[in-house]
XYZ file of C-alpha atoms in Angstrom:
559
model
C -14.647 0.273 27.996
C -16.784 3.307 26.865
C -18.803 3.903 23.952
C -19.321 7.281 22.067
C -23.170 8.698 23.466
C -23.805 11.284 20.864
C -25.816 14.647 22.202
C -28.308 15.959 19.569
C -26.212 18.345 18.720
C -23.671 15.825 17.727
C -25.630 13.829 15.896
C -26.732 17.046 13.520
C -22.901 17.159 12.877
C -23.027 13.770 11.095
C -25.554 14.462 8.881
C -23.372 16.748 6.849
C -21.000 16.416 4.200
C -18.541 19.159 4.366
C -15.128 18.441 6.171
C -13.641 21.843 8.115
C -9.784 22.412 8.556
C -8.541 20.711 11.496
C -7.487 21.737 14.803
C -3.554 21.813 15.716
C -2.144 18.799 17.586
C 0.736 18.453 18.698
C 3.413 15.729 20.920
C 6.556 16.328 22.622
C 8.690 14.807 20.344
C 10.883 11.862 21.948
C 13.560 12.330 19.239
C 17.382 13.249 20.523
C 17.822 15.741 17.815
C 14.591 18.817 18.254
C 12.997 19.996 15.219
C 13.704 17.049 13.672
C 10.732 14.530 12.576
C 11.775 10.671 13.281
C 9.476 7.783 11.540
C 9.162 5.015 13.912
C 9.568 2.658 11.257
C 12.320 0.683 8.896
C 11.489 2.383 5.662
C 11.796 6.308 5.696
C 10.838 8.989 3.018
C 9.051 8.168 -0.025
C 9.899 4.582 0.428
C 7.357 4.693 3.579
C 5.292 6.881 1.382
C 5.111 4.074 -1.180
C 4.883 1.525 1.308
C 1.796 3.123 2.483
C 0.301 3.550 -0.626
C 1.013 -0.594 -1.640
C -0.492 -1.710 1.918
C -3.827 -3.739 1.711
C -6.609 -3.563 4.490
C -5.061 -6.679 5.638
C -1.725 -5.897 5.898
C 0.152 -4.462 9.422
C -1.593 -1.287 10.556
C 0.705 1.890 10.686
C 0.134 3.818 14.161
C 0.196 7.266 13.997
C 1.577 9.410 16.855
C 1.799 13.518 15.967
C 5.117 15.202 17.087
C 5.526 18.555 18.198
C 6.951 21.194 16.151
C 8.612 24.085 17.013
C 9.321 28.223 15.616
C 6.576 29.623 13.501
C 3.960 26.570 13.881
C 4.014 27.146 17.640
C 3.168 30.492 17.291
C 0.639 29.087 15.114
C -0.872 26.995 17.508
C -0.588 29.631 19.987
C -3.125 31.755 17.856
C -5.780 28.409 17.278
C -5.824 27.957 20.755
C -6.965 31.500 21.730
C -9.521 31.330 18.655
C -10.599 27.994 19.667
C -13.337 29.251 22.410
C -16.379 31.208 20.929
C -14.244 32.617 17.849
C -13.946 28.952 17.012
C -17.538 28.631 17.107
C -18.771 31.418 15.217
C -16.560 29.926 12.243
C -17.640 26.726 12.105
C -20.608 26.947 9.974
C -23.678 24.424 10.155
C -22.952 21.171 8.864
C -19.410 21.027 9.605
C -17.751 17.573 11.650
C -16.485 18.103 15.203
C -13.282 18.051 16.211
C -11.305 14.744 17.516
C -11.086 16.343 20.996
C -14.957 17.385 20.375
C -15.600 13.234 20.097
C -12.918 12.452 23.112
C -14.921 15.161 25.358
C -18.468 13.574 24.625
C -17.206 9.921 24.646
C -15.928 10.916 28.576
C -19.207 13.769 29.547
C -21.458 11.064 28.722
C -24.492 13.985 28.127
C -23.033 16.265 30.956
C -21.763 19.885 30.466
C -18.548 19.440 32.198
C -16.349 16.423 33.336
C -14.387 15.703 36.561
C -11.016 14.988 35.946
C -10.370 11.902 37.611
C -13.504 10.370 35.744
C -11.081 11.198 32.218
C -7.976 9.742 34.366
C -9.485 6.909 35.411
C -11.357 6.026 31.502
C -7.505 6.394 30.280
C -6.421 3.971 32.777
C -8.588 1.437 31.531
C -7.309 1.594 28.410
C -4.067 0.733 29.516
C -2.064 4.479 29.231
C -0.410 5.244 32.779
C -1.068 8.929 33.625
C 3.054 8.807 33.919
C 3.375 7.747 30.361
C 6.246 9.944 29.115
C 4.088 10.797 25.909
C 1.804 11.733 27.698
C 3.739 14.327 29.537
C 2.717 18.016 27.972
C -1.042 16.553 28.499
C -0.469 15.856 32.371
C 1.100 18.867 32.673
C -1.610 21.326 31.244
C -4.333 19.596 33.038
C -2.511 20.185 36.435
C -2.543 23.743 35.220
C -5.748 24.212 33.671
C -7.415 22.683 36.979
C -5.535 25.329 39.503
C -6.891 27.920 37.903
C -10.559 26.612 37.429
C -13.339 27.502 40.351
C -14.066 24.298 41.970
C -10.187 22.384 40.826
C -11.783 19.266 39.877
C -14.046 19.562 36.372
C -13.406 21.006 33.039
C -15.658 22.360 30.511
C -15.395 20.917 26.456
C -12.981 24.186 26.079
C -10.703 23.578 28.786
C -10.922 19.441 28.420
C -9.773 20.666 24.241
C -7.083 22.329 25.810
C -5.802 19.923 27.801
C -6.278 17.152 25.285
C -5.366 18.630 22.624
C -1.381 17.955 22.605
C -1.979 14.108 22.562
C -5.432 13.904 21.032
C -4.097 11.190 18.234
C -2.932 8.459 21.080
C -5.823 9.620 23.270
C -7.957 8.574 20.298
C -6.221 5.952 19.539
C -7.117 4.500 23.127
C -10.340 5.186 23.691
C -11.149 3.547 20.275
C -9.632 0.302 20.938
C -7.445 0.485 18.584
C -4.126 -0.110 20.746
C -2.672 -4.027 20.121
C -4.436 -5.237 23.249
C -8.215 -3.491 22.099
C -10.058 -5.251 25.482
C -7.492 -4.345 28.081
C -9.679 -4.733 30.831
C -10.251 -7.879 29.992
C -7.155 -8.971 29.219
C -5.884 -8.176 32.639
C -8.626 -9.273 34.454
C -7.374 -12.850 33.117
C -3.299 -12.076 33.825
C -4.648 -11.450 37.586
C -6.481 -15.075 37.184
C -3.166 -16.489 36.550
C -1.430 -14.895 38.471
C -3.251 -15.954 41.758
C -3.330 -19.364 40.409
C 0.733 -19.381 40.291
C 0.879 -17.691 43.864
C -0.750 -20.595 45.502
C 2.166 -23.060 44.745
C 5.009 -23.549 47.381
C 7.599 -25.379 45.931
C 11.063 -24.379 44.876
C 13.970 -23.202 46.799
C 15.561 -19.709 47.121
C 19.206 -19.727 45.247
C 21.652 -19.658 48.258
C 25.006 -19.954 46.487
C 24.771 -16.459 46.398
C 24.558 -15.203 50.115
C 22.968 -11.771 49.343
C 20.096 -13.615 46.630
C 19.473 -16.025 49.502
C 17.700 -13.096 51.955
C 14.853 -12.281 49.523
C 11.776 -13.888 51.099
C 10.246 -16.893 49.103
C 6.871 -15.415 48.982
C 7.360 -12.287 46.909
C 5.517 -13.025 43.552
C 5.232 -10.554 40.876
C 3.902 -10.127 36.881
C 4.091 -6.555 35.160
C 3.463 -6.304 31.064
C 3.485 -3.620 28.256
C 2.292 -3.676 25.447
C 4.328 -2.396 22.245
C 1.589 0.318 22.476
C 2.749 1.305 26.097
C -0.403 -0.114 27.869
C 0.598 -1.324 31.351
C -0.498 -3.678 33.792
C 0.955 -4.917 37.112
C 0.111 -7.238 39.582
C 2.264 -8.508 43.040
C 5.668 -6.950 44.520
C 5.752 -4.948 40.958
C 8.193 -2.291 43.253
C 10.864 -4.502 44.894
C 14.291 -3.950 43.390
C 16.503 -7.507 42.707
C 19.177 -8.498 40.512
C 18.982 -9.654 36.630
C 21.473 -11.657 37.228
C 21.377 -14.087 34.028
C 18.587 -12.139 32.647
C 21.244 -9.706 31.413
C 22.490 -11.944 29.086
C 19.970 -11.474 26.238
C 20.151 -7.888 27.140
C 24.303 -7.126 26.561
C 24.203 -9.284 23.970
C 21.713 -7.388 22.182
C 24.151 -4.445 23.059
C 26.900 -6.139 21.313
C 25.374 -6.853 18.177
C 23.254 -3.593 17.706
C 28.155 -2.286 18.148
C 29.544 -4.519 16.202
C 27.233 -6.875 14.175
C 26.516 -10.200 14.004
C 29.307 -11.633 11.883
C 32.116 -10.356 14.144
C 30.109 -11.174 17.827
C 29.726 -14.839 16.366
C 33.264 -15.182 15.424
C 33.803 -15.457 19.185
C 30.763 -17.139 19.888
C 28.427 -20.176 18.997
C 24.654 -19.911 18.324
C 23.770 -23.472 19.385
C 22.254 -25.073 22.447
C 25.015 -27.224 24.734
C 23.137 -29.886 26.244
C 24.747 -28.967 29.302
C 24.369 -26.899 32.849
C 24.982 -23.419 32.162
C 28.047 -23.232 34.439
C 29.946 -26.329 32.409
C 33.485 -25.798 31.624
C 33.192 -27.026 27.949
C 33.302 -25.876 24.408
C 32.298 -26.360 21.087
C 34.324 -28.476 18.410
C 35.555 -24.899 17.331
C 36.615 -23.935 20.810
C 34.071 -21.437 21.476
C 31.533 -21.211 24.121
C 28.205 -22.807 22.432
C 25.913 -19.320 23.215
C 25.834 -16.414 24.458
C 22.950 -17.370 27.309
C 25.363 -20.006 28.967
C 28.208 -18.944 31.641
C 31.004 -18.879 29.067
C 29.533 -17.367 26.420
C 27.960 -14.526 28.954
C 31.711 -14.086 29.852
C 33.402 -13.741 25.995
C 30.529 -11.371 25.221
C 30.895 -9.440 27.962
C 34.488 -8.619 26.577
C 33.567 -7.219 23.316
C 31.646 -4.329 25.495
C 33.812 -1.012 24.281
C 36.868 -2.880 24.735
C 38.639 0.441 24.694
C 37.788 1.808 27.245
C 37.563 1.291 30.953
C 35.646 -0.688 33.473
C 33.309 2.128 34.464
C 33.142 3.627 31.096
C 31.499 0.303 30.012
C 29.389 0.020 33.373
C 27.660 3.199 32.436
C 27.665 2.351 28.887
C 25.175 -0.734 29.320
C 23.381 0.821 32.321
C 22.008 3.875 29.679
C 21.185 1.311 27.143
C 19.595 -0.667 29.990
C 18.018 2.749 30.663
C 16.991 3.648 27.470
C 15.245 0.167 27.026
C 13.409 0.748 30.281
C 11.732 4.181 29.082
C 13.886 5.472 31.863
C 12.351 3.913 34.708
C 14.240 2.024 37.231
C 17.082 0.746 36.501
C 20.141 0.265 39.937
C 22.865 -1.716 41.288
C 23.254 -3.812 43.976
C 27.009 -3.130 45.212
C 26.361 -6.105 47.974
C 24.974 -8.637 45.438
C 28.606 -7.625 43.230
C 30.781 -8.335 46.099
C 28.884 -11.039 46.926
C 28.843 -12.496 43.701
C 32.621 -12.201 43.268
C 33.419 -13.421 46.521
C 31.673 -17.134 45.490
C 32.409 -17.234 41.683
C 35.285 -19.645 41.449
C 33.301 -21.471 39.699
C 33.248 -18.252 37.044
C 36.918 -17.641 37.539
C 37.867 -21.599 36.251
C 35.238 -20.488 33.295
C 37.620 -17.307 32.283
C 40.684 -19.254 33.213
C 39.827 -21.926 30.668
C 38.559 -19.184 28.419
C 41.862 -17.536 28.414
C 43.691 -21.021 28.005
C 41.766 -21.557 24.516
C 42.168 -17.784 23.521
C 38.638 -17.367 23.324
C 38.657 -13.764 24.278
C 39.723 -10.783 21.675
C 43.238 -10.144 21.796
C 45.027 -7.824 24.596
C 41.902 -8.484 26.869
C 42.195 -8.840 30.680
C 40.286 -11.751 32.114
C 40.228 -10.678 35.622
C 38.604 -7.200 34.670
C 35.906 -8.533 31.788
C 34.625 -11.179 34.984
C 34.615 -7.798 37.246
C 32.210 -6.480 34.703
C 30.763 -9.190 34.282
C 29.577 -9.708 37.904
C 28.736 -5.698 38.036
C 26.383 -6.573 35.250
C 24.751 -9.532 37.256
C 24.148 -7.372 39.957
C 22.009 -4.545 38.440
C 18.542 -3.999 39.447
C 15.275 -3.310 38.225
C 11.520 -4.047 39.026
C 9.125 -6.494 37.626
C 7.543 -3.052 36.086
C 10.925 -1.698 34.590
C 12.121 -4.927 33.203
C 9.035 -5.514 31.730
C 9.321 -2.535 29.039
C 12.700 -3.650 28.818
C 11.068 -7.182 27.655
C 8.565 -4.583 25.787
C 11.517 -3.185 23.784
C 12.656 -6.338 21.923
C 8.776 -6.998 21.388
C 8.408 -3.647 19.655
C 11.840 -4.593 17.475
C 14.053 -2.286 19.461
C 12.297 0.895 20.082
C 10.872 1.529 23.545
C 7.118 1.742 23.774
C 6.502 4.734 26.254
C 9.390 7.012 24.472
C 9.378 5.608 20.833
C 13.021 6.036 20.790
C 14.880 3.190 18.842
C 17.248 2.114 21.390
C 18.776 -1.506 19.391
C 18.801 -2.303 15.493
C 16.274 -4.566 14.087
C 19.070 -7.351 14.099
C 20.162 -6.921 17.309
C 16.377 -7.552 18.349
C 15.985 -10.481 16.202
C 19.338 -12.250 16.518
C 18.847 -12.463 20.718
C 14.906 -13.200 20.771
C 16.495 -16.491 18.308
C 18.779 -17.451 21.196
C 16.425 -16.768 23.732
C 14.168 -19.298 22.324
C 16.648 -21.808 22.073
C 18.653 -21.155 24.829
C 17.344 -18.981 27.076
C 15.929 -21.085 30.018
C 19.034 -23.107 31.206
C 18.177 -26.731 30.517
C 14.249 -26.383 30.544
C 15.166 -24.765 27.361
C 13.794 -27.261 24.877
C 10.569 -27.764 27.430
C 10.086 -24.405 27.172
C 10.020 -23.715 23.649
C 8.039 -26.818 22.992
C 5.355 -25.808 25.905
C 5.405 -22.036 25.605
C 7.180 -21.314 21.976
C 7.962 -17.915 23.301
C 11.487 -16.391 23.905
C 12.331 -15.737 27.311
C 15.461 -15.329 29.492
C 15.617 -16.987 33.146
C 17.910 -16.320 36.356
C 19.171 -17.538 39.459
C 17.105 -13.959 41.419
C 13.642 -15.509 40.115
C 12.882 -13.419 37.147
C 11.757 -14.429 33.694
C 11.916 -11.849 31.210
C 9.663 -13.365 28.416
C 8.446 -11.555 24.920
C 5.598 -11.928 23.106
C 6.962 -10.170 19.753
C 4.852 -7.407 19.063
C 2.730 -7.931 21.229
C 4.045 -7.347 24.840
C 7.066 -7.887 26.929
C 6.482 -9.405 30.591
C 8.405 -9.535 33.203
C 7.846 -12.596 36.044
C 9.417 -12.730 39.380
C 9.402 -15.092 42.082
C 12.627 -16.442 44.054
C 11.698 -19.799 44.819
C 13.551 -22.137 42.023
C 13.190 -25.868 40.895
C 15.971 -28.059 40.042
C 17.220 -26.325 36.450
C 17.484 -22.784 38.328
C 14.074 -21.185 36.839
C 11.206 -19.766 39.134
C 8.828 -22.109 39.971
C 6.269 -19.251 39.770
C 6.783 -18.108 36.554
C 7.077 -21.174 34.708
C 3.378 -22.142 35.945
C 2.464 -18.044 34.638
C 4.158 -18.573 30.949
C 2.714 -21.933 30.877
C -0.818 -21.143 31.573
C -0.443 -17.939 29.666
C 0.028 -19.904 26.370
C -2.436 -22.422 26.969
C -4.962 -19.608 27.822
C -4.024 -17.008 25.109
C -2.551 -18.179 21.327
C 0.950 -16.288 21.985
C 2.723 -19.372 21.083
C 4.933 -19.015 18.234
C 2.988 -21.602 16.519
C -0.692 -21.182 17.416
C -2.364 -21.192 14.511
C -3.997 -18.052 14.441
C -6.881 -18.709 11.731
C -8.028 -21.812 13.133
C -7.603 -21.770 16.729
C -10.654 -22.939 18.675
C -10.104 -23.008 21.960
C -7.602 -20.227 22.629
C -8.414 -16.259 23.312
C -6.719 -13.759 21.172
C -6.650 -10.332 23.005
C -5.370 -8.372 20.121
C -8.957 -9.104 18.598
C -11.702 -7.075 20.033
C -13.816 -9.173 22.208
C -11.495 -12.143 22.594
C -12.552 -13.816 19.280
C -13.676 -11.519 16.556
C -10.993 -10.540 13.904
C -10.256 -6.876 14.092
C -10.660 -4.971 11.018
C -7.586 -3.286 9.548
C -8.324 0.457 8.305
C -4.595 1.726 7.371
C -2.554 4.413 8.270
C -3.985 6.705 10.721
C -3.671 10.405 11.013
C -6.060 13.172 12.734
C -8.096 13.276 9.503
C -8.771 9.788 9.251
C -9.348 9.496 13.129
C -11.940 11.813 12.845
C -13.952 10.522 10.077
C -14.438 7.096 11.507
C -15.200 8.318 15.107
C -18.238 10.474 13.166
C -19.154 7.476 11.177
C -19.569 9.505 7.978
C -16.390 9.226 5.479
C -14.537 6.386 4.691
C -12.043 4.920 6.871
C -9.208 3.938 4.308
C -6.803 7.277 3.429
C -3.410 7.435 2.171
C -1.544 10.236 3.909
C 1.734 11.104 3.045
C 4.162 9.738 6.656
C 5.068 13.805 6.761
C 2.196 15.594 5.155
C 1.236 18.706 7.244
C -2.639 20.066 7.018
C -2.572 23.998 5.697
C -4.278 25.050 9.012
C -1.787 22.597 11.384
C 1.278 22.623 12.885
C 1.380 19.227 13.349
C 3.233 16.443 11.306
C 2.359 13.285 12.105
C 4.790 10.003 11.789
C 3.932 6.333 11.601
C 4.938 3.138 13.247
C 4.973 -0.191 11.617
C 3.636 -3.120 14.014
C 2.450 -6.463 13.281
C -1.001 -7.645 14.390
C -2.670 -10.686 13.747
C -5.677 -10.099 10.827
């Protein structure tokens, strides 16, 4: 990662004392309603502002992320930015602290007068941001711009590199800093690629072939992709191929049922237990409901509490923009061939609803025949190891997607289907796996595993050779070594670990220190090393001189 090289003329600007206004920032806001503010966190208002003000330095860090505002204040900014040249200049006075995009431009220049662009793209990479990030968007943009219209098209000068920065300059500071969940990304990765070359050499397993259209996929495709609930990305393998979620939906529609209708009226038609039993077993609980939600059956009755008013392909597209909106928008298709497919072979399924019906297991008035339609369609949608993973990302991040910061599912939604997921979620390996990894995780009959680290990172594995219970043979070594590398298991101690890295501490081993809630102001003053790095900001106070508000984020990190 870089370090901050300070010119002499930098290094004048900490030896003063006197603070200046500070420059406008703004970010496109990701919010569905414009011109309205959204606080990426569970307590809004003055609650948050109380919250804020009761937090110790060892408490959860609040990220800060500044949203774009709109009317007068962009006029506003308008007027900054053509003052922010040599008018700027002549107003700052001696003495006075340079700007955050002052400190991002040095940290990149390292000493030179102007920096090529692709030396800034590729520093940002490193920290994990994709150049694609959708908050990143109005940066990209004005870059592509700015470097049209400059001589040579490849380097900016600290004015135009201000300019260009300037929209995103908290999360660009954010991640040059190291102060995203993962600080040592690099690093971090460098060891994912370890393991993942160490699961590519196996060869056992067999591709699923009950399904003809699963059985094509060749049995050396091997993928991991992560994110981070910061949005830092990493893939590695046939990230790109398309294939089916197949049971790896589960998790997800049930999350979609509970964020509609709650969890007291989804468990009145379904059990939260494990059954003991293969995941295709024609059996009940002592109440006569299917024992979960991951199993077969319980896949089935859930899928019929999906918008039960309306129609087949209302509800198709209904789950395919929540799928959507969990994936940050990335790819998310369906594989009409793997459907037909699918429905042509799934007697097995059929008996299931049959016996479902029989027991009155389903709400009343509903069709069988159509909820298993559905329910196929939903087994057949695709995605890629990379959009599946910030799916995984969202229920890390408690239901709001990383790269958009849109809530997409409620907070109970998340936590009620990472529960089963842990206890259910990988067929009958399920107990193994929560004993071994003590992560949730979802497996299917395609070769994924869609496992979360909560909040920390969602990652997706895929590989379609299977062993005996169904799950990739690939992706169990990954998770496995993954824990025993890393302390992600739900009960690694994380005081008194010895032998385990922790990549959410700096350096693999050295607790990071907790400074607060962020903003510009407080950015600023640590980067320059001069004021102190605890300051309680109101969640929507706006500087005199700004047009930008800035909102916070509540995420857990270890201490």
């Amino acid at each position: 990662m870089l370090h901050f090289r300070f010119s002499t003329v930098l290094k004048e600007c900490f030896e003063a004392t006197v603070k200046r206004p500070f420059p406008s920032c703004t970010l496109k806001s990701w919010s569905p309603a414009p011109r309205q503010h959204r606080c990426f966190g569970s307590v809004p208002g003055d609650a948050a502002r109380a919250a804020v003000r009761r937090t110790a330095p060892c408490a959860a860090p609040l990220r800060s992320y500044c949203v774009k505002t709109e009317g007068a204040a962009a006029v506003q900014l308008d007027e900054h930015l053509k003052k922010d040249g040599v008018e700027g200049d002549k107003r700052r006075n001696p003495g006075i602290l340079p700007s955050l995009e002052d400190l991002l431009f040095y940290t990149v220049a390292d000493g030179q007068e102007k920096i090529p662009a692709h030396k800034f793209l590729t520093a940002l990479k490193a920290t994990g941001l994709r150049t694609g990030d959708p908050r990143l968007k109005e940066c990209m943009e004005t870059l592509k711009e700015t470097l049209k219209k400059t001589p040579d098209g490849v380097t900016l000068d600290r004015h135009l590199f201000k300019k260009c920065v300037q929209s995103n300059i908290v999360l660009l500071t954010q991640a040059f800093r190291k102060k995203f969940v993962i600080p040592d990304f690099r690093s971090f990765t460098s060891h994912i690629d370890e393991l993942y070359e160490k699961a590519k050499k196996l060869s056992g397993g067999q591709v699923a072939d009950y399904i003809p259209q699963l059985a094509k996929f060749s049995p050396d495709l091997w993928a991991v992709s992560l994110c981070t609930v910061d949005g830092q990305r990493h893939t590695v393998g046939d990230t790109k191929v398309p294939f089916c979620l197949q049971s790896c939906v589960k998790p997800l529609k049930y999350a979609v049922t509970v964020n509609d209708h709650g969890t007291e009226y989804v468990h009145s038609f379904i059990g939260k237990e494990p059954s003991g039993l293969r995941f295709n077993k024609l059996f009940l609980n002592e109440d006569d409901k299917p024992h979960n939600s991951m199993v077969n059956a319980g896949a089935i009755v859930c899928t019929s509490l999906i918008q039960q008013a309306a129609s087949n392909a209302e509800k198709f597209d209904y789950v395919m923009n929540f799928l959507k909106k969990m994936a940050g928008n990335e790819y998310v298709g369906f594989s009409n061939a793997t459907f037909q497919s699918e429905r042509e072979s799934g007697d097995r399924n059929f008996a299931i609803g049959y016996y479902l019906k029989e027991k009155k297991c389903f709400p009343e008035g509903t069709d069988m025949t159509s909820v298993l339609d559905l329910y196929f369609q939903l087994c057949a949608i695709e995605v890629t190891c990379e959009s599946a993973s910030v799916m995984a990302a969202t229920l890390a991040n408690g239901g709001i997607c990383p790269i958009t910061g849109e809530r997409v599912l409620s907070p109970e939604a998340v936590r009620n289907t990472l529960s089963l997921m842990h206890s259910c979620g990988m067929y009958d390996f399920s107990g193994q796996f929560a004993f071994h990894v003590g992560l949730p995780a979802k497996s299917g009959v395609a070769g994924g595993i869609l496992l979360v680290v909560p909040n920390v990172m969602g990652i997706m594995c895929w590989s379609p050779p299977l062993d005996k219970l169904g799950n990739s043979v690939r992706g169990i070594q990954f998770c496995t070594d993954l824990v025993e590398l890393f302390n992600f298991h739900n009960y690694d101690n994380l005081r008194h670990f010895a032998k385990k890295h922790d990549p959410r501490r700096e350096g693999g081993d050295q607790r990071q220190h907790n400074f607060g809630p962020m903003d510009y102001e407080s950015l600023q003053q640590e980067l320059t090393l001069k004021a102190p790095l605890w300051k309680k900001v109101s969640p929507t106070e706006t500087d005199q001189d700004s047009s930008t508000t800035v909102v916070y984020r509540m995420d857990k990190v270890s201490e």
